[in-house]
RNA sequence: GGAGGUGUAGCGUAGCGGUUUAACGCGCCGGCCUGUCAAGCCGGAGAUCGCGGGUUCAAAUCCCGUCUCCUCCGCCA
């Protein structure tokens, strides 16, 4: 059993004791980071979330105190009363914030003992994530993790302050809500009172925030938990957090202005400046130049269209692809001509992941051009390809011929892979862009119908409304994404605020009138009672955290994340439940 | 659903058919040590080599299956 705090009051956090406190008596409480026992003198580092401070035990302080200090072990929880002393000249430790002082212990209380932790409580550990997650409460003691949690708090606080200032109201929307078609798989919650019926956890507060606009609440925001039952990735968790907002009586420029102000404040917390003007890039241009709707603009290596150059080529793979409506495009890996064959084969394997049938390459070596496809191309075609790609001796040209979608995915991703592997991306560089003019619909071959590119409540660009019937694929959406360094920070749109148009879009998505009524009837009805023009945007808080916290795993920025198989090693969730619980819910497990 | 990687003391790794009684670093325990802060020196404990099966005189090591964690494709309006 540990001792109790009793009359003690903490006067300082460990990391906050400074030279200004010299000669003063302080009381600190925290964990034993380290004990360095010199026989005649014992040093301990005491840690709390603010940092560490050195406490010294001398025999002169009393043998009882000294003997007690001798029993201290890692992660014991202690309270220490002592006098702050400036360290003598040669003993200052510039590595730690409190290195100019130490605390001469006068009283030590062991508030709790601790087993030796399974992971070491220090920053640069290589411990596997399974162990870290099982003992997450220990992992979070590591300064790096503690700082990330602090940063997360600062970002949400900044968001609340900024948006409140701009006239937004923070309003909670239901967690137990209705399953709607479209979008991700829902997490379902059975209803005991209404057996056979299910709530769904929200994929986003989308419909509710629009209803709040119908209510006249004018400006809404929420730090909203969202749930999607899809497979996980390094930057995707089944439950994640959005900074979600919706505004009435605005156009997209209004939303951009408010959003940019918010991003400025958030990124300032991480010493990252936003540009005066964030550039706009159309979806079409982003896809054409970077093969992605979230282009990484920190480096070049842009995709160049070679279709015209090879349209009449004798090389059938190229000319045939162009004739069948496909494209031939290429990128230039500057200075890559001497890449080993195995490296180039690796590139080919990589583009095949994105359904490309192959990867053609031309290496411009010192001794001349080397390429398995050169013999199929005329000299003028080869020359034109090099010119389009701005090629010089030493370059490696990589070409893909396929459907536009495949070419974009293959070369867009290959561009990123090459850049990462060859350190072509400048560090501490931040390139923002608004991506605009998304298509409203995307054709889904599996389902043989159009699906919403953003979501079904997105308004079409006004001049494209007449195309809804004649050429749905050509309709542009009044939607936008904010992109940074190849990551989508957030996205939103101006919404439909009119029942007739909303029904028209639903119909274009092949929802029958009955489905529209059943799934969205309440929303359509709401739109009949005077709906203001409105729009909004939502940012992935976890992704903002990854960038500002400079980490590449989403699990590092969430206190208690799930593993890739969507489980929690800490709590062992999800788990089986008692037969009685299932019975109450009217559920039986099919085995 | 698919592809790849991974798993050896508490943690990180080495060993990749037989000189292994499974090694090293960190951590842990004990001793010495009055200025360390990656303390130092001496000594010690600690491992069913993920799990199951197979091949072999012999398996941590080779083969098959399975599970875990990670990365990616599909999926994520």
Short mmCIF file of C-alpha atoms in Angstrom, two decimals, chain A residues 172-180 186-194 197-205 208 222 225-227 522 585:
data_model
loop_
_atom_site.label_atom_id
_atom_site.label_comp_id
_atom_site.label_asym_id
_atom_site.label_seq_id
_atom_site.Cartn_x
_atom_site.Cartn_y
_atom_site.Cartn_z
CA UNK A 172 -24.32 17.69 -30.84
CA UNK A 173 -26.07 15.38 -33.26
CA UNK A 174 -27.23 11.83 -32.56
CA UNK A 175 -24.84 8.91 -32.33
CA UNK A 176 -27.76 6.50 -32.54
CA UNK A 177 -29.22 7.33 -35.91
CA UNK A 178 -30.65 5.89 -39.08
CA UNK A 179 -28.91 3.68 -41.58
CA UNK A 180 -28.90 5.29 -44.99
CA UNK A 186 -22.69 1.20 -41.25
CA UNK A 187 -21.96 0.08 -37.74
CA UNK A 188 -25.33 -1.15 -36.52
CA UNK A 189 -26.77 -1.07 -33.02
CA UNK A 190 -29.72 -3.33 -32.30
CA UNK A 191 -32.76 -1.86 -30.60
CA UNK A 192 -34.06 -3.89 -27.65
CA UNK A 193 -37.32 -1.99 -27.53
CA UNK A 194 -37.91 -2.34 -31.26
CA UNK A 197 -34.77 -2.76 -35.91
CA UNK A 198 -31.35 -1.17 -35.85
CA UNK A 199 -29.76 2.17 -35.29
CA UNK A 200 -26.67 3.04 -37.29
CA UNK A 201 -23.73 4.97 -35.94
CA UNK A 202 -23.21 8.10 -38.06
CA UNK A 203 -20.72 8.03 -40.92
CA UNK A 204 -20.90 11.80 -40.55
CA UNK A 205 -23.47 14.23 -39.15
CA UNK A 208 -28.45 16.59 -39.19
CA UNK A 222 -19.04 19.96 -34.06
CA UNK A 225 -17.02 11.27 -34.02
CA UNK A 226 -17.74 9.34 -37.21
CA UNK A 227 -17.96 5.61 -37.79
CA UNK A 522 -37.84 13.29 -43.56
CA UNK A 585 -32.28 -8.06 -28.40
#
